[in-house]
PDB file of C-alpha atoms in Angstrom:
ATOM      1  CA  UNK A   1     -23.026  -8.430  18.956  1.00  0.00           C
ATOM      2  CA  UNK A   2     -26.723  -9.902  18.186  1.00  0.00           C
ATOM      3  CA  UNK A   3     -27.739  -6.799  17.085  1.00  0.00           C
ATOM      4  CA  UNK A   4     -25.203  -5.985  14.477  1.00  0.00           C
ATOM      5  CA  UNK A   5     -24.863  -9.766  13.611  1.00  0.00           C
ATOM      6  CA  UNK A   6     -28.523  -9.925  13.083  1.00  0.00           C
ATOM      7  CA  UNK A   7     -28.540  -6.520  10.685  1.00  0.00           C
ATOM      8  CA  UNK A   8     -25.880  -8.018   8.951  1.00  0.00           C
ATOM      9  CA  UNK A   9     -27.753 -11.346   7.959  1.00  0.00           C
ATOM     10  CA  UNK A  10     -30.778  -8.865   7.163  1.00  0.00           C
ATOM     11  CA  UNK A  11     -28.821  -6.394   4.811  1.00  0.00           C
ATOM     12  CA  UNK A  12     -27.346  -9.515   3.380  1.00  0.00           C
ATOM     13  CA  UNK A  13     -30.799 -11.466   2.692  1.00  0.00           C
ATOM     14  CA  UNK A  14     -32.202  -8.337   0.860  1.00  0.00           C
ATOM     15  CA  UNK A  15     -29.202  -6.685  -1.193  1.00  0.00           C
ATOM     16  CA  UNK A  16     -28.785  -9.653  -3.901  1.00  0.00           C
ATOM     17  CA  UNK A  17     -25.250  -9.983  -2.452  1.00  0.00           C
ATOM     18  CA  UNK A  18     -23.485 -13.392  -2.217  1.00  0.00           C
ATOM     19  CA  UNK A  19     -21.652 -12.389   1.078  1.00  0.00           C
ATOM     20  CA  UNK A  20     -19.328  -9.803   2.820  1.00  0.00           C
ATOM     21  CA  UNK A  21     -15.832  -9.000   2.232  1.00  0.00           C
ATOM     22  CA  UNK A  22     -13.644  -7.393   5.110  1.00  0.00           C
ATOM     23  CA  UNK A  23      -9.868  -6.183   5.036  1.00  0.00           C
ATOM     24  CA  UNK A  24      -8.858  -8.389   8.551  1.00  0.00           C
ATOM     25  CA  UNK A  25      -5.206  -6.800   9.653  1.00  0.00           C
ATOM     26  CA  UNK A  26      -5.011  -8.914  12.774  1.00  0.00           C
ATOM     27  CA  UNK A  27      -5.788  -5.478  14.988  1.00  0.00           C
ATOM     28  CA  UNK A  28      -8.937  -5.140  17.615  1.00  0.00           C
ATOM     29  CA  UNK A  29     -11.118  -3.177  14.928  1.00  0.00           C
ATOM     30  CA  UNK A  30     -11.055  -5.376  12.186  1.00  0.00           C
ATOM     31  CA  UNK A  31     -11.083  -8.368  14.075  1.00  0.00           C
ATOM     32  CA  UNK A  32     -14.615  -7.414  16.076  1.00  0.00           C
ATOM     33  CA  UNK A  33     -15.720  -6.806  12.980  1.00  0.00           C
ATOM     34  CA  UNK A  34     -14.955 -10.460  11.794  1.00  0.00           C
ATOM     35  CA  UNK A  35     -16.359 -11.779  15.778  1.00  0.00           C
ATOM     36  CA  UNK A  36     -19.609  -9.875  14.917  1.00  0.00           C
ATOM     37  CA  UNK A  37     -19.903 -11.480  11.420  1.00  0.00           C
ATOM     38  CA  UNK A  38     -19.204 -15.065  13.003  1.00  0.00           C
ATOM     39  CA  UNK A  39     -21.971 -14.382  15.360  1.00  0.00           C
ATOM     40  CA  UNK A  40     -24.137 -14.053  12.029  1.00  0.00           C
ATOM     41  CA  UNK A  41     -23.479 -17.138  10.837  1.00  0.00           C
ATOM     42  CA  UNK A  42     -23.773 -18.938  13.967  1.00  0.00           C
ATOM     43  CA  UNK A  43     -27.119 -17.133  14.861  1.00  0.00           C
ATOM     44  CA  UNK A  44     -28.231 -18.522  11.030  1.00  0.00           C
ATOM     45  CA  UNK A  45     -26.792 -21.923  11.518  1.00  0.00           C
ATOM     46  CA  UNK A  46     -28.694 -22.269  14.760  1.00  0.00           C
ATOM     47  CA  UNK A  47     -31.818 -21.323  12.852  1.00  0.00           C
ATOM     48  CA  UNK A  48     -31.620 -23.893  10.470  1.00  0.00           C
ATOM     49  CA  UNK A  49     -30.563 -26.289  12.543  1.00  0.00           C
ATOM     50  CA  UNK A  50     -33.784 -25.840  14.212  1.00  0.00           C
ATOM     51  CA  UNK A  51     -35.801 -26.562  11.180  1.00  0.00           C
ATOM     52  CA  UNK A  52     -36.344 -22.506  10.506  1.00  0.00           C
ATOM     53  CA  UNK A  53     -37.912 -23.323   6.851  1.00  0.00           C
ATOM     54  CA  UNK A  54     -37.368 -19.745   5.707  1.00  0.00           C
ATOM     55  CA  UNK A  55     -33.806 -19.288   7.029  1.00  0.00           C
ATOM     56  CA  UNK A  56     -32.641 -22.000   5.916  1.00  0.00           C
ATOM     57  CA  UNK A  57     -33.886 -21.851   1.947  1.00  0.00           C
ATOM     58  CA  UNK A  58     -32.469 -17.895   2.096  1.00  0.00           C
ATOM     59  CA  UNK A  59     -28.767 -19.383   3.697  1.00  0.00           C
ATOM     60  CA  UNK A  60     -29.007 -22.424   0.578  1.00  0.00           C
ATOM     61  CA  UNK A  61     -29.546 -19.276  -1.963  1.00  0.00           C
ATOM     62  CA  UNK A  62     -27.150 -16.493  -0.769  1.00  0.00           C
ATOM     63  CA  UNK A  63     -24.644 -19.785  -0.326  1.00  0.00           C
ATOM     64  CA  UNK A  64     -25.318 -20.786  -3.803  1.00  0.00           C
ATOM     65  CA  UNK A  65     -26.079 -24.040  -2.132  1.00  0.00           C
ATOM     66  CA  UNK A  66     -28.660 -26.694  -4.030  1.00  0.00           C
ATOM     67  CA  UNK A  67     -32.234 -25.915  -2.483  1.00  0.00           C
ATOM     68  CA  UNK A  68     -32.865 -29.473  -1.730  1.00  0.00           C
ATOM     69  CA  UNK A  69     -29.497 -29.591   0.244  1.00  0.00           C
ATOM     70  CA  UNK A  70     -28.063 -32.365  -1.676  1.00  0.00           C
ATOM     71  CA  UNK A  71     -24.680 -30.961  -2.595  1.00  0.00           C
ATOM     72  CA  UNK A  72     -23.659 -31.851   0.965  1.00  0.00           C
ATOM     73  CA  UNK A  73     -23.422 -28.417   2.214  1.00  0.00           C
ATOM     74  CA  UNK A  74     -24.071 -28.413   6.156  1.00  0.00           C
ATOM     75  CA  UNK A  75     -25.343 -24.436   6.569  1.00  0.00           C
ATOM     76  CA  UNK A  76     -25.957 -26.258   9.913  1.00  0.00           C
ATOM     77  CA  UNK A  77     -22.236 -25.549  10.353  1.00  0.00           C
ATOM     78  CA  UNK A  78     -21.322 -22.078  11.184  1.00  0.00           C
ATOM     79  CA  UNK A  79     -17.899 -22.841   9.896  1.00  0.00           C
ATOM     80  CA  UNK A  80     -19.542 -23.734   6.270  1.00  0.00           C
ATOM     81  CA  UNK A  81     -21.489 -21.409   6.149  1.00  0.00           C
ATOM     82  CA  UNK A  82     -19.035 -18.902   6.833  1.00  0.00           C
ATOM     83  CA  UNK A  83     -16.558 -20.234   4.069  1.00  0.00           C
ATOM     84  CA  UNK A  84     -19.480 -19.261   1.792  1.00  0.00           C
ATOM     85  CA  UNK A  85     -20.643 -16.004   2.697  1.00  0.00           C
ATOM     86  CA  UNK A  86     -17.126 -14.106   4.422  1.00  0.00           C
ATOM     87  CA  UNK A  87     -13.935 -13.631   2.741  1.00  0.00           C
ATOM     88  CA  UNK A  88     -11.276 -11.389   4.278  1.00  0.00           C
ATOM     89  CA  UNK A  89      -7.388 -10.894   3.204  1.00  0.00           C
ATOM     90  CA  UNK A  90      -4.487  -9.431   4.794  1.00  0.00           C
ATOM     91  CA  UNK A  91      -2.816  -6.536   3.105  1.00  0.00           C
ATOM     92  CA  UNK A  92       0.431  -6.489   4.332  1.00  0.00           C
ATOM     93  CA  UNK A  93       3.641  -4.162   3.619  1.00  0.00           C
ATOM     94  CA  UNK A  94       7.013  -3.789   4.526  1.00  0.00           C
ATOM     95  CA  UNK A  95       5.576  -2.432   7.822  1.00  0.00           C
ATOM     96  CA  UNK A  96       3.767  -5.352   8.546  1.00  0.00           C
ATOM     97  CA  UNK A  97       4.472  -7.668  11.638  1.00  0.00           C
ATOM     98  CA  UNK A  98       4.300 -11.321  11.968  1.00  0.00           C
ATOM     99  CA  UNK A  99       2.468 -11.409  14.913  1.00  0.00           C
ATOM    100  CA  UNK A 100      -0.727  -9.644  12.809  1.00  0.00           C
ATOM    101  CA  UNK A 101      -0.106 -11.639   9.844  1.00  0.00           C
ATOM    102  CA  UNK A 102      -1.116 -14.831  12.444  1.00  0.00           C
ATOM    103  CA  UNK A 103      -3.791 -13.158  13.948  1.00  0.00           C
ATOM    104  CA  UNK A 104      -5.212 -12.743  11.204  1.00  0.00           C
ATOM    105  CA  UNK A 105      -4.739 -16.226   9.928  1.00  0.00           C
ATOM    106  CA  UNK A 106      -5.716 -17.703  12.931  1.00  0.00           C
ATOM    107  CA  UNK A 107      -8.697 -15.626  13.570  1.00  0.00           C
ATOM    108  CA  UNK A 108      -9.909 -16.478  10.009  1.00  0.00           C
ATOM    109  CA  UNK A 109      -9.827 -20.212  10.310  1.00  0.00           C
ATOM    110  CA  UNK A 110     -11.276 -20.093  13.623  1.00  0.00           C
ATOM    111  CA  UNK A 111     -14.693 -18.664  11.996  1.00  0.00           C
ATOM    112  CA  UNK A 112     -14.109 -19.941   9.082  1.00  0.00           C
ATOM    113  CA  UNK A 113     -13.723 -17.164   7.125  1.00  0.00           C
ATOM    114  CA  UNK A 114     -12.290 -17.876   3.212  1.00  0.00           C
ATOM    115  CA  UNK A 115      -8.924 -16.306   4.156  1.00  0.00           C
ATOM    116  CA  UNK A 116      -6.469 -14.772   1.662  1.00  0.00           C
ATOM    117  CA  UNK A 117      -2.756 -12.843   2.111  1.00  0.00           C
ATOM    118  CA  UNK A 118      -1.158 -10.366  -0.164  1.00  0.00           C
ATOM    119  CA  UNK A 119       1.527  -7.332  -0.140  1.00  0.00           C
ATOM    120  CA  UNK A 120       1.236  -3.850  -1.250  1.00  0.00           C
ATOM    121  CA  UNK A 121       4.714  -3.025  -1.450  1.00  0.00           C
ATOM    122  CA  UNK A 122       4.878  -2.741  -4.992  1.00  0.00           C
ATOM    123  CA  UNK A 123       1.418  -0.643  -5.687  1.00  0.00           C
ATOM    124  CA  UNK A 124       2.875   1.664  -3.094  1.00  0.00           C
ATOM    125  CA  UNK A 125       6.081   1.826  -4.431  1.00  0.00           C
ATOM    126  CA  UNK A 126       4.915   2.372  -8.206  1.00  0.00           C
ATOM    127  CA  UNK A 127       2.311   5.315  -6.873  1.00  0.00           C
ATOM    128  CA  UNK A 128       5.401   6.959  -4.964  1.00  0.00           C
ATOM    129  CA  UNK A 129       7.493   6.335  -8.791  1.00  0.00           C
ATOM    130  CA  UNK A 130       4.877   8.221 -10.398  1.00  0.00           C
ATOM    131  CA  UNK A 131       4.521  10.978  -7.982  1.00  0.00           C
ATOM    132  CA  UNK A 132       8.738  11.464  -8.394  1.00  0.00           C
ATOM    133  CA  UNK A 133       8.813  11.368 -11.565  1.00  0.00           C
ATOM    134  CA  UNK A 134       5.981  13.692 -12.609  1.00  0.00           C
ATOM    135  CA  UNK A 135       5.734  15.896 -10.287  1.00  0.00           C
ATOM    136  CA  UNK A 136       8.460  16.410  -7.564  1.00  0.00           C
ATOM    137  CA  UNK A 137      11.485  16.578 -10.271  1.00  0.00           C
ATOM    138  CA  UNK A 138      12.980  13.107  -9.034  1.00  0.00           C
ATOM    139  CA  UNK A 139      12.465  14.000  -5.307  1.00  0.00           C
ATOM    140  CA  UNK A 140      11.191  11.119  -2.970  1.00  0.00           C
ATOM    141  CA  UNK A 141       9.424  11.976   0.116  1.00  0.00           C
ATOM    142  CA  UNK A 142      10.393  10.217   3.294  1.00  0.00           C
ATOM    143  CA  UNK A 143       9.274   9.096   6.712  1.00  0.00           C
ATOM    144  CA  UNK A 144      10.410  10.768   9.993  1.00  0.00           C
ATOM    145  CA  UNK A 145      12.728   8.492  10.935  1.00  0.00           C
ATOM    146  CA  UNK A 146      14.219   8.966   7.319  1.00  0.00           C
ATOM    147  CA  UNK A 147      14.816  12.805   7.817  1.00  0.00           C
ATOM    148  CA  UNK A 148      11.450  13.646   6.700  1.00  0.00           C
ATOM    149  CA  UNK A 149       9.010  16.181   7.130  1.00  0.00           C
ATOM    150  CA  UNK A 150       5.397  15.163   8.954  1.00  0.00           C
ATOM    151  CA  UNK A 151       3.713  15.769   5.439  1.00  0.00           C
ATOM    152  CA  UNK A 152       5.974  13.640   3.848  1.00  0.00           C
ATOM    153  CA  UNK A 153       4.911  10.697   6.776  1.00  0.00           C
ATOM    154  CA  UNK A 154       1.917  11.225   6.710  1.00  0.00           C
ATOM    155  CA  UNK A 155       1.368  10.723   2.574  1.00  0.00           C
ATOM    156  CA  UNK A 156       3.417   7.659   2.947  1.00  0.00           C
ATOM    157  CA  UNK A 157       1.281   6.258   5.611  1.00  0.00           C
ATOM    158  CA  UNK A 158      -2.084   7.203   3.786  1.00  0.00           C
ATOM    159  CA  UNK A 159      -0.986   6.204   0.575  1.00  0.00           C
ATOM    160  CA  UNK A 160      -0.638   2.432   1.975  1.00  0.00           C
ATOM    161  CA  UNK A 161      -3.970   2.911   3.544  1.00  0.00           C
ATOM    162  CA  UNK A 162      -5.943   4.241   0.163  1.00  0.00           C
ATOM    163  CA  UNK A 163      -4.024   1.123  -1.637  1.00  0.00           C
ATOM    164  CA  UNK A 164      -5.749  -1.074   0.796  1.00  0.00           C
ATOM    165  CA  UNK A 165      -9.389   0.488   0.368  1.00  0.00           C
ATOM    166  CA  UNK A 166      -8.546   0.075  -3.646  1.00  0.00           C
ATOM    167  CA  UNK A 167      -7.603  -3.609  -3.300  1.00  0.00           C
ATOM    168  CA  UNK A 168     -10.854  -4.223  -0.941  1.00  0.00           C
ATOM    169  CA  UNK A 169     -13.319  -3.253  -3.794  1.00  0.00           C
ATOM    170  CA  UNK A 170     -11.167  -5.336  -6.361  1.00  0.00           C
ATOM    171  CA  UNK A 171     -11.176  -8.458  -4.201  1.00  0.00           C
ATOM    172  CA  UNK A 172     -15.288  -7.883  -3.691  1.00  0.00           C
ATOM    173  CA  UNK A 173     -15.886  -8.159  -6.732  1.00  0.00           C
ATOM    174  CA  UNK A 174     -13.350 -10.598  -8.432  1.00  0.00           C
ATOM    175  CA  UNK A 175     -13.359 -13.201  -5.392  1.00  0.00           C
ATOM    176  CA  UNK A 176     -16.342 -14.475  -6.519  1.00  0.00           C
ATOM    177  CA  UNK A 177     -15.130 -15.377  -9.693  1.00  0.00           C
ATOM    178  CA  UNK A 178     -11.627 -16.762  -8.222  1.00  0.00           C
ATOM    179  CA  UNK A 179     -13.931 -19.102  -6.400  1.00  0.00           C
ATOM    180  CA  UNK A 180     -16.381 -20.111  -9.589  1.00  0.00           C
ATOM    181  CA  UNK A 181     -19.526 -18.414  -7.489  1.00  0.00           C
ATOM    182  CA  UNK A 182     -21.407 -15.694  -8.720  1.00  0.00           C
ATOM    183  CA  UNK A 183     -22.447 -12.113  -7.439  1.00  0.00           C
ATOM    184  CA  UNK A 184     -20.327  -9.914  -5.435  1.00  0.00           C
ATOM    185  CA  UNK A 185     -19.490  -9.033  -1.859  1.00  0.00           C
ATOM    186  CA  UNK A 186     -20.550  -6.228   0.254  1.00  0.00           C
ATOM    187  CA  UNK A 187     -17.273  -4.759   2.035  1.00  0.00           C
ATOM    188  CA  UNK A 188     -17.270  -3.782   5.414  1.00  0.00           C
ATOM    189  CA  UNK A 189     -15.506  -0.710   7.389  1.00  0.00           C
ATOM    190  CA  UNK A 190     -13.781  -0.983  10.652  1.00  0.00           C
ATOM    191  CA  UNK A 191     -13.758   2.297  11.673  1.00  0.00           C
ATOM    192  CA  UNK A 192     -14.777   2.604  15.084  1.00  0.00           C
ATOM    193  CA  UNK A 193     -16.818   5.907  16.467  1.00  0.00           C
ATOM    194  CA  UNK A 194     -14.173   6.959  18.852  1.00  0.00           C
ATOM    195  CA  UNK A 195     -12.287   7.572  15.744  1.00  0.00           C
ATOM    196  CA  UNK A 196     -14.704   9.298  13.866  1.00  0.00           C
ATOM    197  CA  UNK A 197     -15.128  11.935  17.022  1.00  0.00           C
ATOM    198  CA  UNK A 198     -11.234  12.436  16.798  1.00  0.00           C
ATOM    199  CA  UNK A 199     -10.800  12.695  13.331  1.00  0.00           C
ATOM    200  CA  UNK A 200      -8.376   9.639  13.835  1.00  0.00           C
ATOM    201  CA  UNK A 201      -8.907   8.398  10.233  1.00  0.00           C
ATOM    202  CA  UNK A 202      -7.684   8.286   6.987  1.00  0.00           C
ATOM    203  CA  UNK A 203     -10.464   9.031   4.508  1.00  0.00           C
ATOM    204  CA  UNK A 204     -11.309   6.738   1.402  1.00  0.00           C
ATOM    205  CA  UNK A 205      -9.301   3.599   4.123  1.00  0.00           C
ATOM    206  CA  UNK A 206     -11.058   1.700   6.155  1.00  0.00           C
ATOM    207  CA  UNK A 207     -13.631   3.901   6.708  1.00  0.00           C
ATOM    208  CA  UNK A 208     -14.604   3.683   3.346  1.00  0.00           C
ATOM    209  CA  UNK A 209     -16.745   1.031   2.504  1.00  0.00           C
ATOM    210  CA  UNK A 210     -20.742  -0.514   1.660  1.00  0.00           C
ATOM    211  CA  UNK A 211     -21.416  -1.247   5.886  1.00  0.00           C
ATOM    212  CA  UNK A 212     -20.241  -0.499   8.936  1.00  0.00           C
ATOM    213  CA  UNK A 213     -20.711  -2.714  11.950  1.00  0.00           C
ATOM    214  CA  UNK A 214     -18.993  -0.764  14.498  1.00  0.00           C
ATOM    215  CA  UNK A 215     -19.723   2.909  13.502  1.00  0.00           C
ATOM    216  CA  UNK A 216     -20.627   3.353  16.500  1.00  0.00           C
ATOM    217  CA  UNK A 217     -19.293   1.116  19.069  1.00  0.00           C
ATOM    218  CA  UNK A 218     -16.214   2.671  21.486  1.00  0.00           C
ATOM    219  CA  UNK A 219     -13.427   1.190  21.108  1.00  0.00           C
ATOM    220  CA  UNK A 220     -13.406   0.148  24.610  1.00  0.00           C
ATOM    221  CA  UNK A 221     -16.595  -2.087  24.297  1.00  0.00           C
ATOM    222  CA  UNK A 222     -15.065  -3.268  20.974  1.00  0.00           C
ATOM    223  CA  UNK A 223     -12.031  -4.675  23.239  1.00  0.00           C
ATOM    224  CA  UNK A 224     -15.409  -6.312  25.953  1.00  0.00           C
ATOM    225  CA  UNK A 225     -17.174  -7.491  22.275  1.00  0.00           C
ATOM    226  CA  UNK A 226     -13.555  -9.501  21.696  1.00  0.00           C
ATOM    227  CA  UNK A 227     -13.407 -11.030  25.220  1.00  0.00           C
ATOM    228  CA  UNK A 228     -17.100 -12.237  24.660  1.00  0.00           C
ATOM    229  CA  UNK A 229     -16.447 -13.472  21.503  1.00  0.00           C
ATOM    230  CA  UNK A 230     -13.414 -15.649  22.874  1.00  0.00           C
ATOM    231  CA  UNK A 231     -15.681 -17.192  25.270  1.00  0.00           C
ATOM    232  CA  UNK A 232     -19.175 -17.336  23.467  1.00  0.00           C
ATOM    233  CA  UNK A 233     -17.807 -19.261  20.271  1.00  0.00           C
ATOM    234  CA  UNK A 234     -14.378 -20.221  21.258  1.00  0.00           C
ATOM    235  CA  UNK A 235     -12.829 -17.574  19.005  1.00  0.00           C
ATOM    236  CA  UNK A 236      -9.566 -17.958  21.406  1.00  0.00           C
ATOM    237  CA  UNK A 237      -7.145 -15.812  19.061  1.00  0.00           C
ATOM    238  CA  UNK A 238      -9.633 -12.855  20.254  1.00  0.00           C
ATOM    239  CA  UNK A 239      -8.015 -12.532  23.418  1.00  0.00           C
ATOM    240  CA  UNK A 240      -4.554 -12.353  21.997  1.00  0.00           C
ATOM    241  CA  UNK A 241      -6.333  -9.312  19.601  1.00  0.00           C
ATOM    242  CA  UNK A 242      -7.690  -8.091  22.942  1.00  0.00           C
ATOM    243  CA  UNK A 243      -4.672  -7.854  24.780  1.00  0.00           C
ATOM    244  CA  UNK A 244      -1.742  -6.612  21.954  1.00  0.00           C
ATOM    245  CA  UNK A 245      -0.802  -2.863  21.524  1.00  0.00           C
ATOM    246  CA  UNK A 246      -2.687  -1.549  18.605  1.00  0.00           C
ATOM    247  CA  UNK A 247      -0.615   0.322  15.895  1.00  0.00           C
ATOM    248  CA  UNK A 248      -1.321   0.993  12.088  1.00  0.00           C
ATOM    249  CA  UNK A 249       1.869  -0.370  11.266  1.00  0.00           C
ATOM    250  CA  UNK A 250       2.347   2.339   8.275  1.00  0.00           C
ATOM    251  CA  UNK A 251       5.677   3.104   9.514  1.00  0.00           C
ATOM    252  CA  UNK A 252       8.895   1.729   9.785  1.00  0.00           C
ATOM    253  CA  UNK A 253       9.920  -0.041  13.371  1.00  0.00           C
ATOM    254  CA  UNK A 254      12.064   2.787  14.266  1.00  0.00           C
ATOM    255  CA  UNK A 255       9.603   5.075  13.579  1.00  0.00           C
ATOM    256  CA  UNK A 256       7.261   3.497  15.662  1.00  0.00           C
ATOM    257  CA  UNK A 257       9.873   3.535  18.601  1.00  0.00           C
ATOM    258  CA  UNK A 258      10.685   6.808  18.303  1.00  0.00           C
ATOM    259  CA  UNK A 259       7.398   8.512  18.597  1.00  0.00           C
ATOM    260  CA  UNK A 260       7.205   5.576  22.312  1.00  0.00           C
ATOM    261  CA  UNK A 261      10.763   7.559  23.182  1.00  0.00           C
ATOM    262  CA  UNK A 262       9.447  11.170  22.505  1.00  0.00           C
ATOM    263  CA  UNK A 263       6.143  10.455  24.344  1.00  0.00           C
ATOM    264  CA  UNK A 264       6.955   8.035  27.138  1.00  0.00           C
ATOM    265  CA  UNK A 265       4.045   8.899  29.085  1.00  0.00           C
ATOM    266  CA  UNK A 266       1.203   7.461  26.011  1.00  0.00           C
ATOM    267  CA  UNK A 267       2.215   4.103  26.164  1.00  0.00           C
ATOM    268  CA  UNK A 268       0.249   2.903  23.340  1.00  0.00           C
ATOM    269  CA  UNK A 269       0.661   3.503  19.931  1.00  0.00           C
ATOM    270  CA  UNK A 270      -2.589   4.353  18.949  1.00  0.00           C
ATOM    271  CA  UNK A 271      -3.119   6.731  21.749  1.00  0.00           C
ATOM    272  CA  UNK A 272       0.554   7.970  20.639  1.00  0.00           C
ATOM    273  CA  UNK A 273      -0.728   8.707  17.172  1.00  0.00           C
ATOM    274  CA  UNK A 274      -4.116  10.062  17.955  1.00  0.00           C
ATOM    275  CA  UNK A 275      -2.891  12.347  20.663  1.00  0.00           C
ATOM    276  CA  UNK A 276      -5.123  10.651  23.562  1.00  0.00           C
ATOM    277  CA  UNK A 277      -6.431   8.141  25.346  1.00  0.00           C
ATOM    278  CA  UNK A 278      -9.358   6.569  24.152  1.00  0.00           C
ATOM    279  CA  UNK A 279     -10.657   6.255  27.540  1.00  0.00           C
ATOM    280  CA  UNK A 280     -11.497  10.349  27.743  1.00  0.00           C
ATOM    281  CA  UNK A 281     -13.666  10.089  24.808  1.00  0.00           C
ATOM    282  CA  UNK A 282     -15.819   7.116  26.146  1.00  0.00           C
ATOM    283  CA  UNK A 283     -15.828   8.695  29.999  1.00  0.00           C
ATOM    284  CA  UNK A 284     -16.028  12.215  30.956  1.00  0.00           C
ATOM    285  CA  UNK A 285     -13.864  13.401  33.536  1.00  0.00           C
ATOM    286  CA  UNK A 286     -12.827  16.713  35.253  1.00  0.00           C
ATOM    287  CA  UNK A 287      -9.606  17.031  33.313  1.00  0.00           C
ATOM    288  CA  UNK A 288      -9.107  17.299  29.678  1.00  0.00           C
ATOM    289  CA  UNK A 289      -7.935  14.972  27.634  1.00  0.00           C
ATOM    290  CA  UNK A 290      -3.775  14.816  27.640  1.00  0.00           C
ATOM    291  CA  UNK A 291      -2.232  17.742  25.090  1.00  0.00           C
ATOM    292  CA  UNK A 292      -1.935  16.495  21.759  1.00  0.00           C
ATOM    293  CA  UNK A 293       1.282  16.197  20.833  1.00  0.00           C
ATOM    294  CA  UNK A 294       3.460  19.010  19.211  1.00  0.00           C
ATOM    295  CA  UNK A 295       4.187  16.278  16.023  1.00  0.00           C
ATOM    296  CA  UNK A 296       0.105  15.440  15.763  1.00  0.00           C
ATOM    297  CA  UNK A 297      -2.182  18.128  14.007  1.00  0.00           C
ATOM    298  CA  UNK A 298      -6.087  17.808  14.131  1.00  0.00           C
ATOM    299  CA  UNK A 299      -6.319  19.176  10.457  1.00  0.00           C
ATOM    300  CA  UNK A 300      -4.799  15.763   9.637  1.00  0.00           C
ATOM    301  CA  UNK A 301      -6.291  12.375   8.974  1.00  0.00           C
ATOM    302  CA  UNK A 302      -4.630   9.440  10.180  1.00  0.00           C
ATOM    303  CA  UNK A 303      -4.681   5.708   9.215  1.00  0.00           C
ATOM    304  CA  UNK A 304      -5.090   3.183  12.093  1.00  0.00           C
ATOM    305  CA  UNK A 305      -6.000  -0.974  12.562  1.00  0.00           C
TER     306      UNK A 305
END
């Protein structure tokens, strides 16, 4: 995590930036991304709590702090200086679960993070209006466990996930302002390289975006980063992270259980959805990877974390 962490604070020093925005879902990608990030800031506040002159008068400027540190702003805090410079929001839908909505809150206010919740329901909802009314003749498309096709799911799906990559860019720049602060924010992806060798991605999501601290980190040493994290800087809601089963939540619950029914043998939804195990691409063994699934085409870019 140093090593991203400390390319992070770098990138951030020289761009003209005033700090990083990052969609946080509550799922393992997003949330290493956030661990990583709180590393920065506690590798920075360590510096200028050790007196590090240089660090600490580029922290006071990127914070929009007063030079001479008489505002009362502790950068000596990693928690303050991370309600400064990292701002993440939960984009829920319809799909959504509680138990990601919390992680995500949680997770946030362990680092620190300025923390912010909204829905998508009803951008979805009036892109899906449009499509009906201009272009399919009043026809809706549906998901699977609606009667429809695997196109039709798929759209759905990715049309949450483009929303979300919309919203992202929106809240980087406007957040600022909400806050009174000038500049803008850098946003970062959480698209892990495992993903990127599968395909396992919906383009212009969260694999669109100014940075990428995990590009190319497996997804199995994201899940060791989260573990270390927990224990490193006490970011305990890691572990929960860690140890739930990942899904995109794009669908509705029964679709979610029916794809577990049809393949009981992938127990995990995001090895469900991508066809494999992750642990194939990380390890190379004798055997292939497991079939893909008849319902899961390569040509096809799915949305995940």
């Amino acid at each position: 995590a140093f090593g991203p962490a400390c390319w992070l604070w770098d990138y951030l020093r020289r761009s003209g930036a005033s700090g990083f925005f990052l969609a946080l879902s509550g799922g393992a990608d997003s949330s290493a991304v956030a661990c990583i990030i709180g590393t920065m800031c506690n590798l920075v506040s360590e510096a200028v709590r050790a007196g590090d002159a240089e660090v600490t008068a580029t922290a006071r400027r990127i914070a929009q702090a007063a030079p001479d540190g008489s505002d009362g702003f502790d950068l000596g805090d990693p928690r303050v200086l991370a309600n400064c410079l990292l701002h993440s929001c939960f984009m829920g839908s319809v799909n959504s679960s509680q138990d990601t909505r919390r992680r995500a809150a949680t997770l946030a206010d362990e680092i620190g993070i300025h923390h912010n919740a909204l829905e998508i329901d009803e951008i979805t909802s009036a892109i899906i209006s449009v499509f009906s009314r201009f272009v399919s003749g009043g026809r809706q498309p549906q998901f699977l466990v609606n009667k429809g096709t695997l196109g039709e799911d798929l759209a759905l799906q990715n049309i949450q996930a483009r929303c979300r990559m919309l919203l992202a860019y929106l809240l980087a720049q406007l957040l600022p302002w909400v806050r009174r602060r000038k500049g803008f924010l850098l946003v970062l992806s959480s698209a892990n390289v495992d993903e990127g060798l599968r395909g396992y991605m919906t383009k212009y999501d969260c694999s669109a975006a100014d940075l990428n601290p995990i590009g190319s980190i497996s997804k199995l040493d994201l899940k060791r980063l989260l573990k270390w994290g927990a224990a490193k800087y006490g970011y305990t809601s890691l572990l929960e992270v860690e140890g739930a089963p990942p899904t995109a939540e794009l669908r509705p619950d029964d679709g979610e259980k029916a794809q577990v029914r049809l393949a009981p043998r992938l127990s995990r939804h995001h090895d469900i959805m991508m066809g494999c195990s992750t642990a194939p691409l990380c390890f190379p063994t004798s055997s292939p990877p497991p079939r893909l699934l008849s319902f899961v085409s390569s040509s096809y870019y799915f949305a995940v974390d």
